[in-house]
């Protein structure tokens, strides 16, 4: 993933609170200037590659998307030496090819979140910083995931525009129509500010999205937790296969 010996960070989302196959070395409680991360970092080894795993919503899953301390999470990973982060995200599918259990490695995003602490550059500053964010996902890291998905023969899409919504409620059908007109292929609640905070820390960042439901209005039924759980059950083995294949690259 990094072509160096730097540890890889994996931020697990809904359906991925632990990572099987990880040889666990230990757990680290990390304090940051921004408070506490969602959970202790789990340090482990996956095929000889040092990995830090972090459960985005805590373990057990208890922190909703709008209350995740994204700054503490990214800071803790960076302070542990991580320079490449894979964010695993459960998402809703908007694009007609991106139905439940499909895996997507998006190339762009649109941020619809509001009121989240989304920068490290605030408070007493020497100068104002505007980072470039033209390409929110690191292309080289995306290519590693794409090759991993091909090698594992997991069906996937190697492109997609991720629309990040505030949640925790799901969207209305009209909101999804608007997002589709905007060019969104996927909808999720945790892609931002995670991506921009990684960029501010000059880390590589890539998203591995698992579609867990058709977005609101994209099927003939309303969205149920049972449907979401079934798609997680069906799709998570592919996510894990891709992670297992790619972190050691
Ligand atoms: N909308 C927003 N976030 C999501 C969805 C959705 O339909 N599914 C999983 N995360």
mmCIF file of C-alpha atoms and ligand atoms in Angstrom, residues 90-93 162-163 165 169-171 176 187-190 210 212-216 223 228, ligand 1:
data_model
loop_
_atom_site.group_PDB
_atom_site.id
_atom_site.type_symbol
_atom_site.label_atom_id
_atom_site.label_comp_id
_atom_site.label_asym_id
_atom_site.label_seq_id
_atom_site.Cartn_x
_atom_site.Cartn_y
_atom_site.Cartn_z
ATOM 1 C CA UNK A 90 -20.940 1.533 4.570
ATOM 2 C CA UNK A 91 -22.828 3.518 1.920
ATOM 3 C CA UNK A 92 -26.146 3.744 0.118
ATOM 4 C CA UNK A 93 -26.137 3.133 -3.639
ATOM 5 C CA UNK A 162 -19.251 9.892 -2.640
ATOM 6 C CA UNK A 163 -21.821 12.321 -1.225
ATOM 7 C CA UNK A 165 -24.466 13.664 4.390
ATOM 8 C CA UNK A 169 -31.194 10.024 9.670
ATOM 9 C CA UNK A 170 -31.230 8.621 6.166
ATOM 10 C CA UNK A 171 -32.165 10.925 3.271
ATOM 11 C CA UNK A 176 -31.224 11.616 -3.178
ATOM 12 C CA UNK A 187 -24.232 8.395 -0.135
ATOM 13 C CA UNK A 188 -22.672 7.971 3.276
ATOM 14 C CA UNK A 189 -22.309 9.837 6.561
ATOM 15 C CA UNK A 190 -18.659 9.369 7.517
ATOM 16 C CA UNK A 210 -19.520 -1.246 0.776
ATOM 17 C CA UNK A 212 -25.465 -1.744 2.184
ATOM 18 C CA UNK A 213 -28.776 -0.457 0.742
ATOM 19 C CA UNK A 214 -30.276 1.286 -2.257
ATOM 20 C CA UNK A 215 -30.406 4.991 -1.390
ATOM 21 C CA UNK A 216 -33.824 6.455 -0.520
ATOM 22 C CA UNK A 223 -34.808 1.185 3.887
ATOM 23 C CA UNK A 228 -28.591 -3.331 5.682
HETATM 24 N N1 LIG B 1 -27.520 7.162 3.350
HETATM 25 C C1 LIG B 1 -26.520 7.677 4.088
HETATM 26 N N2 LIG B 1 -25.598 6.943 4.683
HETATM 27 C C2 LIG B 1 -25.659 5.617 4.526
HETATM 28 C C3 LIG B 1 -26.672 4.997 3.779
HETATM 29 C C4 LIG B 1 -27.646 5.820 3.153
HETATM 30 O O1 LIG B 1 -28.575 5.346 2.467
HETATM 31 N N3 LIG B 1 -26.450 3.673 3.842
HETATM 32 C C5 LIG B 1 -25.329 3.502 4.603
HETATM 33 N N4 LIG B 1 -24.852 4.674 5.023
#
